[in-house]
Amino acid sequence: MREYLLTLCVTAAVTYLLTGPVRKFAIAVGAMPEIRARDVHREPTPRLGGIAMFGGLCAGLLVADHLDGLNAVFQSNEPRALLSGAALIWLIGVLDDKFEIDALIKLGGQMIAAGVMVMQGLTILWLPIPGIGSVSLTSWQGTLLTVALVVITINAVNFVDGLDGLAAGMVCIASAAFFMYAYRLWYGYGIEAAAPATLFAAVLMGMCLGFLPHNMHPARIFMGDSGSMLIGLVLAAGAISITGQVDPDAMKLNFGGTRDATHAMLPVFIPLLMPLTIIAIPMADLVLAIVRRTWNGQSPFAADRGHLHHRLLEIGHSHSRAVLIMYFWSALIAFGAVAYSVHSASMWIVLLIVALSAVGLVLLLLPRFAPRTPQWAERFVPPRYRHGQGEPEAVHSMAEEEDDEVRGERTPVVTGVSGVNGATAIGPRSRFPDRRKTGASR
């Protein structure tokens, strides 16, 4: 465990320290796109945060290679396969952050990156299917399933990257749950084939934790596609490693039978191949986005404001509260699946998950219920809770701007304008931006 903690801390520290210089570099090269109608931020913000995250990935793997407890992992080709695929997908993301390449080109690059990992041995070899047992896959079947899992995971993480700190936090939660599961297989049951997945999860946690301080609301830098596709690929690599590399026969020896072994691995194999319990929220957002856009006659890759996090903002949640709610549901699904895999016969775990789900629904619908303050207590509460009291002018102005954004009438902000981009990109960010309309008297 100490080796993993050291690797995690080194990865987080390198990512954190590199993010500041990367931000200045992104500003210098002009990787600051104008604000679009579907964006929720109000000021141009630099991208290319994936450069710092890739540096953290390389540093974490380099340190792990020199640790006595982890250098055995590098005797296999899986770390090399991960690094090769990550370098390719990171390069494609950097080009997209700067030049906005076509979606089909990115999709082709994702498939090529997955193919590079398959060529170096990181692929699904067999599947333990509940009720049937272990099923060996042919070469082309394993390749097809591996590429599909990588592409779906990358796009699921990319689709959910719409609020400050959302994608990095959700992937960090998923990787933490995945680390607990993989570490239990390795050290708890002596299955050494789970060691690469454990290392990948620890490095991924470090990448996200190191980037989050710069990306929390209000974000000073975005990870961009170079970061979202990178962490999606690392998450998929860990799932592929533990899904298709762990020998079911070894599981049978340790768990007591094929049925028990398959049942113990069930949270990672639902359904069959896809670790949906780990990326359930991004996957649900991906499926809903594709169905919604196809139903409306749009391309599945067309951007819109219909994602889950956008709907939370429309309900009435603040930016930070919407992110925390997404964190809550991600943690509930991921850690609930891990807990169920450990004690699947315990009814208390099921009851706890149901109770926490009820709490999550209450928090989700909380803005729908406006508090009603008795007349005698109105003098003791803020003006927004008093009946018959008009809201302050600033609040009305903010509401009008939000309505304009929903209708797509956002006032464009030109990159490089002094007083808007300058204060954000070079100097310190004000936590209370000027929300007055353009042309208003000062």
Tab-separated table of C-alpha atoms in Angstrom:
chain	number	residue	atom	x	y	z
A	1	MET	CA	0.000	0.000	0.000
A	2	ARG	CA	2.861	2.414	0.710
A	3	GLU	CA	4.146	2.037	-2.846
A	4	TYR	CA	0.739	2.934	-4.232
A	5	LEU	CA	0.422	5.940	-1.950
A	6	LEU	CA	3.851	7.172	-3.014
A	7	THR	CA	2.979	6.725	-6.684
A	8	LEU	CA	-0.328	8.530	-6.181
A	9	CYS	CA	1.329	11.446	-4.345
A	10	VAL	CA	4.078	11.834	-6.948
A	11	THR	CA	1.543	11.780	-9.783
A	12	ALA	CA	-0.664	14.336	-8.025
A	13	ALA	CA	2.279	16.622	-7.185
A	14	VAL	CA	3.695	16.601	-10.712
A	15	THR	CA	0.266	17.233	-12.215
A	16	TYR	CA	-0.419	20.073	-9.794
A	17	LEU	CA	2.949	21.753	-10.361
A	18	LEU	CA	2.758	21.467	-14.141
A	19	THR	CA	-0.757	22.885	-14.444
A	20	GLY	CA	0.321	26.480	-13.724
A	21	PRO	CA	3.004	26.630	-16.450
A	22	VAL	CA	0.694	24.763	-18.822
A	23	ARG	CA	-1.972	27.409	-18.249
A	24	LYS	CA	0.455	30.181	-19.219
A	25	PHE	CA	1.504	28.175	-22.261
A	26	ALA	CA	-2.126	27.717	-23.329
A	27	ILE	CA	-2.683	31.461	-23.074
A	28	ALA	CA	0.465	32.188	-25.055
A	29	VAL	CA	-0.503	29.898	-27.945
A	30	GLY	CA	-4.109	31.077	-27.951
A	31	ALA	CA	-5.764	27.868	-26.777
A	32	MET	CA	-8.656	29.897	-25.340
A	33	PRO	CA	-11.775	29.468	-27.490
A	34	GLU	CA	-14.590	31.984	-27.402
A	35	ILE	CA	-17.571	31.264	-25.184
A	36	ARG	CA	-20.263	29.277	-26.953
A	37	ALA	CA	-24.002	29.363	-26.344
A	38	ARG	CA	-23.933	25.955	-24.637
A	39	ASP	CA	-21.090	26.850	-22.246
A	40	VAL	CA	-21.837	27.626	-18.612
A	41	HIS	CA	-18.701	29.648	-17.854
A	42	ARG	CA	-18.698	33.404	-18.457
A	43	GLU	CA	-15.068	34.118	-19.288
A	44	PRO	CA	-12.654	32.636	-21.842
A	45	THR	CA	-10.618	29.975	-20.054
A	46	PRO	CA	-7.480	28.251	-21.354
A	47	ARG	CA	-7.526	24.569	-22.208
A	48	LEU	CA	-4.674	22.089	-22.653
A	49	GLY	CA	-4.844	20.899	-19.040
A	50	GLY	CA	-4.254	17.415	-20.402
A	51	ILE	CA	-0.587	18.298	-20.914
A	52	ALA	CA	-0.079	18.488	-17.146
A	53	MET	CA	-2.083	15.307	-16.606
A	54	PHE	CA	0.016	13.411	-19.142
A	55	GLY	CA	3.153	14.631	-17.365
A	56	GLY	CA	1.754	13.285	-14.108
A	57	LEU	CA	0.998	9.940	-15.773
A	58	CYS	CA	4.582	9.603	-17.028
A	59	ALA	CA	6.014	10.606	-13.647
A	60	GLY	CA	3.815	8.121	-11.787
A	61	LEU	CA	4.772	5.217	-14.037
A	62	LEU	CA	8.441	6.177	-13.848
A	63	VAL	CA	8.419	6.199	-10.047
A	64	ALA	CA	6.491	2.929	-9.870
A	65	ASP	CA	9.062	1.288	-12.115
A	66	HIS	CA	11.771	1.993	-9.510
A	67	LEU	CA	9.829	0.730	-6.488
A	68	ASP	CA	10.579	-2.779	-5.280
A	69	GLY	CA	6.927	-3.598	-4.654
A	70	LEU	CA	5.745	-2.486	-8.098
A	71	ASN	CA	8.579	-3.092	-10.549
A	72	ALA	CA	7.249	-6.605	-11.165
A	73	VAL	CA	4.248	-5.026	-12.870
A	74	PHE	CA	6.532	-3.698	-15.612
A	75	GLN	CA	7.659	-7.179	-16.580
A	76	SER	CA	4.447	-7.370	-18.602
A	77	ASN	CA	3.634	-5.197	-21.598
A	78	GLU	CA	0.529	-3.622	-20.080
A	79	PRO	CA	2.172	-0.430	-18.693
A	80	ARG	CA	3.958	0.049	-22.015
A	81	ALA	CA	0.715	-0.499	-23.888
A	82	LEU	CA	-1.067	2.029	-21.686
A	83	LEU	CA	1.634	4.640	-22.188
A	84	SER	CA	1.647	4.157	-25.972
A	85	GLY	CA	-2.124	4.489	-26.286
A	86	ALA	CA	-2.191	7.406	-23.851
A	87	ALA	CA	0.497	9.289	-25.796
A	88	LEU	CA	-1.441	8.910	-29.039
A	89	ILE	CA	-4.814	9.933	-27.616
A	90	TRP	CA	-3.180	12.820	-25.740
A	91	LEU	CA	-1.601	14.138	-28.937
A	92	ILE	CA	-4.959	14.024	-30.715
A	93	GLY	CA	-6.559	15.870	-27.800
A	94	VAL	CA	-3.900	18.593	-27.827
A	95	LEU	CA	-4.464	19.175	-31.536
A	96	ASP	CA	-8.217	19.346	-30.957
A	97	ASP	CA	-7.855	21.825	-28.088
A	98	LYS	CA	-5.879	24.130	-30.353
A	99	PHE	CA	-7.326	23.593	-33.834
A	100	GLU	CA	-10.815	22.047	-33.221
A	101	ILE	CA	-10.394	18.939	-35.408
A	102	ASP	CA	-13.370	17.052	-36.820
A	103	ALA	CA	-15.280	14.627	-34.588
A	104	LEU	CA	-14.850	11.724	-37.003
A	105	ILE	CA	-11.095	12.249	-37.009
A	106	LYS	CA	-11.090	12.097	-33.217
A	107	LEU	CA	-13.166	8.932	-33.323
A	108	GLY	CA	-10.677	7.359	-35.711
A	109	GLY	CA	-7.819	8.407	-33.447
A	110	GLN	CA	-9.525	6.806	-30.474
A	111	MET	CA	-9.876	3.541	-32.366
A	112	ILE	CA	-6.225	3.656	-33.417
A	113	ALA	CA	-5.114	4.289	-29.824
A	114	ALA	CA	-7.163	1.308	-28.681
A	115	GLY	CA	-5.639	-0.770	-31.473
A	116	VAL	CA	-2.145	0.200	-30.356
A	117	MET	CA	-2.884	-1.114	-26.867
A	118	VAL	CA	-4.328	-4.330	-28.305
A	119	MET	CA	-1.208	-4.893	-30.423
A	120	GLN	CA	0.924	-4.717	-27.274
A	121	GLY	CA	-1.147	-7.235	-25.338
A	122	LEU	CA	-3.669	-5.120	-23.428
A	123	THR	CA	-6.830	-6.856	-24.600
A	124	ILE	CA	-9.727	-8.970	-23.386
A	125	LEU	CA	-8.858	-12.658	-23.576
A	126	TRP	CA	-11.835	-14.308	-21.864
A	127	LEU	CA	-15.035	-13.461	-20.073
A	128	PRO	CA	-16.598	-15.104	-17.030
A	129	ILE	CA	-20.327	-14.960	-17.788
A	130	PRO	CA	-22.820	-15.548	-14.933
A	131	GLY	CA	-24.493	-18.939	-15.258
A	132	ILE	CA	-22.173	-20.119	-18.035
A	133	GLY	CA	-18.629	-19.806	-16.748
A	134	SER	CA	-15.492	-18.597	-18.516
A	135	VAL	CA	-15.745	-18.079	-22.278
A	136	SER	CA	-12.546	-17.767	-24.324
A	137	LEU	CA	-12.549	-15.147	-27.065
A	138	THR	CA	-10.927	-15.331	-30.443
A	139	SER	CA	-8.375	-12.732	-31.450
A	140	TRP	CA	-10.773	-10.621	-33.486
A	141	GLN	CA	-13.504	-10.866	-30.847
A	142	GLY	CA	-11.140	-9.668	-28.138
A	143	THR	CA	-9.890	-6.855	-30.354
A	144	LEU	CA	-13.400	-5.714	-31.242
A	145	LEU	CA	-14.590	-5.711	-27.643
A	146	THR	CA	-11.463	-3.942	-26.413
A	147	VAL	CA	-11.734	-1.169	-29.013
A	148	ALA	CA	-15.447	-0.750	-28.281
A	149	LEU	CA	-14.844	-0.472	-24.536
A	150	VAL	CA	-12.064	2.091	-24.986
A	151	VAL	CA	-14.053	4.267	-27.407
A	152	ILE	CA	-17.225	4.177	-25.304
A	153	THR	CA	-15.389	4.997	-22.073
A	154	ILE	CA	-13.435	7.867	-23.641
A	155	ASN	CA	-16.569	9.475	-25.060
A	156	ALA	CA	-18.545	8.908	-21.865
A	157	VAL	CA	-15.956	10.841	-19.862
A	158	ASN	CA	-15.686	13.471	-22.584
A	159	PHE	CA	-19.453	14.021	-22.653
A	160	VAL	CA	-19.663	14.582	-18.906
A	161	ASP	CA	-16.890	17.199	-18.946
A	162	GLY	CA	-19.230	20.184	-18.892
A	163	LEU	CA	-18.860	21.803	-15.452
A	164	ASP	CA	-15.832	22.938	-13.499
A	165	GLY	CA	-14.279	19.943	-11.751
A	166	LEU	CA	-16.999	17.512	-12.836
A	167	ALA	CA	-15.120	15.064	-15.061
A	168	ALA	CA	-11.954	15.012	-12.949
A	169	GLY	CA	-13.921	14.461	-9.737
A	170	MET	CA	-16.163	11.733	-11.127
A	171	VAL	CA	-13.253	9.844	-12.670
A	172	CYS	CA	-11.332	10.201	-9.400
A	173	ILE	CA	-14.250	8.655	-7.507
A	174	ALA	CA	-14.556	5.844	-10.045
A	175	SER	CA	-10.825	5.129	-9.957
A	176	ALA	CA	-10.848	5.094	-6.140
A	177	ALA	CA	-13.587	2.456	-6.131
A	178	PHE	CA	-11.795	0.522	-8.861
A	179	PHE	CA	-8.542	0.680	-6.876
A	180	MET	CA	-10.232	-0.835	-3.824
A	181	TYR	CA	-11.630	-3.676	-5.901
A	182	ALA	CA	-8.389	-4.415	-7.763
A	183	TYR	CA	-6.278	-4.137	-4.604
A	184	ARG	CA	-8.563	-6.635	-2.887
A	185	LEU	CA	-8.062	-9.111	-5.727
A	186	TRP	CA	-4.293	-8.702	-5.696
A	187	TYR	CA	-3.391	-8.617	-2.028
A	188	GLY	CA	-6.514	-10.150	-0.583
A	189	TYR	CA	-6.552	-13.208	-2.834
A	190	GLY	CA	-3.049	-13.267	-4.305
A	191	ILE	CA	-4.096	-12.751	-7.921
A	192	GLU	CA	-1.030	-11.054	-9.392
A	193	ALA	CA	-2.745	-10.435	-12.729
A	194	ALA	CA	-4.739	-7.674	-11.004
A	195	ALA	CA	-1.548	-5.713	-10.192
A	196	PRO	CA	-1.467	-3.594	-13.402
A	197	ALA	CA	-5.088	-2.516	-12.956
A	198	THR	CA	-4.340	-1.526	-9.351
A	199	LEU	CA	-1.404	0.605	-10.486
A	200	PHE	CA	-3.422	2.237	-13.273
A	201	ALA	CA	-6.161	3.185	-10.799
A	202	ALA	CA	-3.659	4.719	-8.360
A	203	VAL	CA	-2.000	6.777	-11.110
A	204	LEU	CA	-5.386	7.907	-12.403
A	205	MET	CA	-6.398	9.093	-8.940
A	206	GLY	CA	-3.197	11.114	-8.710
A	207	MET	CA	-3.794	12.731	-12.101
A	208	CYS	CA	-7.295	13.833	-11.128
A	209	LEU	CA	-6.392	14.980	-7.605
A	210	GLY	CA	-3.486	17.044	-8.886
A	211	PHE	CA	-5.612	18.783	-11.493
A	212	LEU	CA	-8.745	19.404	-9.410
A	213	PRO	CA	-7.404	22.410	-7.392
A	214	HIS	CA	-6.976	24.320	-10.663
A	215	ASN	CA	-10.248	23.098	-12.145
A	216	MET	CA	-12.740	23.614	-9.317
A	217	HIS	CA	-15.281	26.395	-9.719
A	218	PRO	CA	-14.322	29.006	-10.808
A	219	ALA	CA	-11.903	27.068	-12.999
A	220	ARG	CA	-8.614	28.678	-14.005
A	221	ILE	CA	-7.958	26.063	-16.678
A	222	PHE	CA	-9.897	23.310	-18.434
A	223	MET	CA	-8.523	19.852	-19.113
A	224	GLY	CA	-9.888	19.984	-22.654
A	225	ASP	CA	-10.130	16.934	-24.868
A	226	SER	CA	-6.445	16.277	-24.221
A	227	GLY	CA	-7.326	15.593	-20.594
A	228	SER	CA	-10.792	14.074	-20.810
A	229	MET	CA	-9.841	11.551	-23.482
A	230	LEU	CA	-6.642	10.721	-21.605
A	231	ILE	CA	-8.300	9.896	-18.285
A	232	GLY	CA	-11.049	8.023	-20.135
A	233	LEU	CA	-8.449	5.832	-21.828
A	234	VAL	CA	-6.609	5.142	-18.543
A	235	LEU	CA	-9.892	4.189	-16.875
A	236	ALA	CA	-10.740	1.852	-19.755
A	237	ALA	CA	-7.250	0.314	-19.656
A	238	GLY	CA	-7.689	-0.630	-16.008
A	239	ALA	CA	-11.099	-2.156	-16.718
A	240	ILE	CA	-9.725	-4.148	-19.665
A	241	SER	CA	-6.772	-5.362	-17.638
A	242	ILE	CA	-8.821	-6.722	-14.778
A	243	THR	CA	-11.695	-7.935	-16.970
A	244	GLY	CA	-9.796	-9.768	-19.650
A	245	GLN	CA	-6.481	-10.623	-17.993
A	246	VAL	CA	-7.492	-12.140	-14.618
A	247	ASP	CA	-7.617	-15.910	-15.072
A	248	PRO	CA	-11.030	-17.329	-14.075
A	249	ASP	CA	-9.278	-20.531	-12.949
A	250	ALA	CA	-7.361	-18.539	-10.347
A	251	MET	CA	-10.623	-16.998	-9.211
A	252	LYS	CA	-12.113	-20.485	-8.928
A	253	LEU	CA	-9.333	-21.636	-6.606
A	254	ASN	CA	-9.712	-18.681	-4.309
A	255	PHE	CA	-13.461	-18.222	-4.254
A	256	GLY	CA	-14.467	-21.886	-4.160
A	257	GLY	CA	-16.169	-22.478	-7.502
A	258	THR	CA	-17.092	-21.072	-10.879
A	259	ARG	CA	-20.387	-19.677	-9.657
A	260	ASP	CA	-18.830	-17.952	-6.656
A	261	ALA	CA	-15.960	-16.605	-8.760
A	262	THR	CA	-18.289	-15.174	-11.380
A	263	HIS	CA	-20.562	-13.722	-8.701
A	264	ALA	CA	-17.599	-12.098	-6.961
A	265	MET	CA	-16.495	-10.458	-10.215
A	266	LEU	CA	-20.046	-9.420	-11.113
A	267	PRO	CA	-19.708	-5.665	-10.348
A	268	VAL	CA	-16.979	-5.403	-12.957
A	269	PHE	CA	-18.781	-7.527	-15.566
A	270	ILE	CA	-22.188	-5.818	-15.681
A	271	PRO	CA	-23.222	-6.311	-18.377
A	272	LEU	CA	-20.739	-8.933	-19.473
A	273	LEU	CA	-17.872	-6.740	-20.603
A	274	MET	CA	-18.604	-3.163	-19.759
A	275	PRO	CA	-17.795	-1.973	-16.242
A	276	LEU	CA	-20.914	0.151	-16.180
A	277	THR	CA	-20.885	0.320	-12.402
A	278	ILE	CA	-17.660	2.306	-12.581
A	279	ILE	CA	-18.724	4.819	-15.264
A	280	ALA	CA	-22.497	4.547	-14.875
A	281	ILE	CA	-23.209	8.291	-14.760
A	282	PRO	CA	-21.031	9.231	-17.775
A	283	MET	CA	-22.386	6.225	-19.671
A	284	ALA	CA	-25.992	7.184	-18.952
A	285	ASP	CA	-25.269	10.733	-20.086
A	286	LEU	CA	-23.663	9.387	-23.261
A	287	VAL	CA	-26.636	7.156	-24.126
A	288	LEU	CA	-29.184	9.887	-23.386
A	289	ALA	CA	-27.233	12.405	-25.476
A	290	ILE	CA	-27.072	10.075	-28.482
A	291	VAL	CA	-30.791	9.240	-28.264
A	292	ARG	CA	-31.765	12.883	-27.785
A	293	ARG	CA	-29.692	14.185	-30.689
A	294	THR	CA	-30.713	11.385	-33.051
A	295	TRP	CA	-34.386	11.900	-32.170
A	296	ASN	CA	-34.034	15.603	-32.978
A	297	GLY	CA	-32.418	14.854	-36.329
A	298	GLN	CA	-28.962	16.001	-35.225
A	299	SER	CA	-25.598	14.310	-35.388
A	300	PRO	CA	-24.743	12.259	-32.265
A	301	PHE	CA	-21.575	14.361	-32.009
A	302	ALA	CA	-23.425	17.707	-32.118
A	303	ALA	CA	-23.004	19.711	-28.907
A	304	ASP	CA	-26.024	20.890	-26.926
A	305	ARG	CA	-27.161	21.926	-23.449
A	306	GLY	CA	-29.119	18.781	-22.646
A	307	HIS	CA	-26.572	16.898	-20.570
A	308	LEU	CA	-27.355	15.836	-17.021
A	309	HIS	CA	-25.318	18.639	-15.498
A	310	HIS	CA	-27.108	21.207	-17.668
A	311	ARG	CA	-30.466	19.882	-16.462
A	312	LEU	CA	-29.347	20.212	-12.847
A	313	LEU	CA	-28.619	23.881	-13.487
A	314	GLU	CA	-32.030	24.327	-15.122
A	315	ILE	CA	-33.751	22.794	-12.101
A	316	GLY	CA	-32.238	25.501	-9.920
A	317	HIS	CA	-29.048	24.046	-8.502
A	318	SER	CA	-25.971	26.224	-8.299
A	319	HIS	CA	-22.829	25.284	-10.182
A	320	SER	CA	-21.081	23.845	-7.134
A	321	ARG	CA	-24.175	22.000	-5.896
A	322	ALA	CA	-24.749	20.406	-9.304
A	323	VAL	CA	-21.177	19.099	-9.291
A	324	LEU	CA	-21.528	17.744	-5.751
A	325	ILE	CA	-24.760	15.960	-6.655
A	326	MET	CA	-23.035	14.263	-9.586
A	327	TYR	CA	-20.199	13.318	-7.229
A	328	PHE	CA	-22.705	11.806	-4.801
A	329	TRP	CA	-24.384	9.600	-7.385
A	330	SER	CA	-21.073	8.485	-8.863
A	331	ALA	CA	-19.759	7.519	-5.436
A	332	LEU	CA	-22.993	5.743	-4.528
A	333	ILE	CA	-22.959	3.578	-7.657
A	334	ALA	CA	-19.215	2.858	-7.721
A	335	PHE	CA	-18.658	2.168	-4.018
A	336	GLY	CA	-22.033	0.449	-3.730
A	337	ALA	CA	-20.965	-2.034	-6.396
A	338	VAL	CA	-17.646	-2.635	-4.646
A	339	ALA	CA	-19.360	-3.147	-1.294
A	340	TYR	CA	-21.841	-5.552	-2.865
A	341	SER	CA	-19.005	-7.556	-4.388
A	342	VAL	CA	-17.432	-7.946	-0.931
A	343	HIS	CA	-20.599	-8.842	1.021
A	344	SER	CA	-23.209	-9.707	-1.565
A	345	ALA	CA	-25.208	-11.759	0.937
A	346	SER	CA	-25.658	-8.862	3.356
A	347	MET	CA	-29.061	-7.202	3.198
A	348	TRP	CA	-27.737	-4.196	5.103
A	349	ILE	CA	-25.688	-3.111	2.096
A	350	VAL	CA	-28.735	-3.166	-0.143
A	351	LEU	CA	-30.787	-1.235	2.416
A	352	LEU	CA	-27.999	1.319	2.826
A	353	ILE	CA	-27.791	1.844	-0.937
A	354	VAL	CA	-31.566	2.290	-1.134
A	355	ALA	CA	-31.532	4.776	1.748
A	356	LEU	CA	-28.713	6.800	0.229
A	357	SER	CA	-30.536	6.767	-3.116
A	358	ALA	CA	-33.575	8.266	-1.402
A	359	VAL	CA	-31.373	10.960	0.126
A	360	GLY	CA	-29.911	11.652	-3.311
A	361	LEU	CA	-33.379	12.054	-4.823
A	362	VAL	CA	-34.345	14.519	-2.100
A	363	LEU	CA	-31.220	16.568	-2.740
A	364	LEU	CA	-31.851	16.378	-6.474
A	365	LEU	CA	-35.403	17.766	-6.228
A	366	LEU	CA	-34.721	20.213	-3.401
A	367	PRO	CA	-34.860	23.396	-5.565
A	368	ARG	CA	-38.398	22.435	-6.647
A	369	PHE	CA	-39.662	23.150	-3.145
A	370	ALA	CA	-39.370	26.834	-2.298
A	371	PRO	CA	-39.320	27.538	1.454
A	372	ARG	CA	-42.354	29.405	2.803
A	373	THR	CA	-41.509	31.623	5.738
A	374	PRO	CA	-44.284	32.648	8.177
A	375	GLN	CA	-45.088	36.329	8.122
A	376	TRP	CA	-43.973	36.857	11.702
A	377	ALA	CA	-40.518	35.413	10.908
A	378	GLU	CA	-39.851	37.334	7.708
A	379	ARG	CA	-37.710	39.927	9.472
A	380	PHE	CA	-35.280	37.219	10.551
A	381	VAL	CA	-34.640	35.656	7.113
A	382	PRO	CA	-32.898	36.954	3.955
A	383	PRO	CA	-35.028	39.057	1.570
A	384	ARG	CA	-35.272	36.272	-1.028
A	385	TYR	CA	-37.395	34.223	1.413
A	386	ARG	CA	-39.856	37.031	2.194
A	387	HIS	CA	-43.281	37.170	0.562
A	388	GLY	CA	-44.032	40.236	-1.520
A	389	GLN	CA	-40.471	41.448	-1.467
A	390	GLY	CA	-38.813	42.234	-4.770
A	391	GLU	CA	-35.477	40.692	-5.455
A	392	PRO	CA	-32.471	42.963	-5.632
A	393	GLU	CA	-31.660	44.503	-8.969
A	394	ALA	CA	-28.465	42.489	-9.257
A	395	VAL	CA	-30.408	39.270	-8.894
A	396	HIS	CA	-32.801	40.341	-11.660
A	397	SER	CA	-29.836	41.165	-13.869
A	398	MET	CA	-28.298	37.745	-13.270
A	399	ALA	CA	-31.618	36.036	-14.014
A	400	GLU	CA	-31.982	37.980	-17.264
A	401	GLU	CA	-28.481	36.961	-18.331
A	402	GLU	CA	-29.205	33.326	-17.526
A	403	ASP	CA	-32.412	33.478	-19.590
A	404	ASP	CA	-30.451	34.941	-22.485
A	405	GLU	CA	-27.957	32.095	-22.224
A	406	VAL	CA	-30.723	29.485	-22.291
A	407	ARG	CA	-32.148	31.086	-25.438
A	408	GLY	CA	-28.680	31.116	-27.003
A	409	GLU	CA	-28.364	34.932	-26.883
A	410	ARG	CA	-25.108	35.036	-24.965
A	411	THR	CA	-23.072	38.152	-25.644
A	412	PRO	CA	-19.869	36.936	-27.303
A	413	VAL	CA	-16.633	37.634	-25.482
A	414	VAL	CA	-13.707	38.179	-27.794
A	415	THR	CA	-10.507	36.473	-26.748
A	416	GLY	CA	-7.856	38.935	-25.734
A	417	VAL	CA	-10.125	41.847	-24.739
A	418	SER	CA	-8.547	43.875	-21.984
A	419	GLY	CA	-10.441	43.783	-18.736
A	420	VAL	CA	-12.177	40.500	-19.571
A	421	ASN	CA	-9.660	38.010	-20.819
A	422	GLY	CA	-6.643	39.873	-19.495
A	423	ALA	CA	-7.656	39.777	-15.856
A	424	THR	CA	-8.595	36.121	-16.117
A	425	ALA	CA	-5.660	34.835	-18.096
A	426	ILE	CA	-2.753	36.818	-16.643
A	427	GLY	CA	-3.797	38.300	-13.321
A	428	PRO	CA	-5.801	36.942	-10.423
A	429	ARG	CA	-9.407	35.927	-11.083
A	430	SER	CA	-12.066	37.939	-9.344
A	431	ARG	CA	-14.563	35.762	-7.529
A	432	PHE	CA	-17.280	38.414	-8.089
A	433	PRO	CA	-17.236	39.203	-11.838
A	434	ASP	CA	-18.907	42.305	-13.209
A	435	ARG	CA	-22.356	41.131	-14.310
A	436	ARG	CA	-23.621	44.457	-15.608
A	437	LYS	CA	-24.920	44.654	-19.139
A	438	THR	CA	-22.700	46.030	-21.862
A	439	GLY	CA	-23.235	49.734	-22.198
A	440	ALA	CA	-24.675	50.222	-18.712
A	441	SER	CA	-23.672	53.405	-16.908
A	442	ARG	CA	-20.971	52.985	-14.282
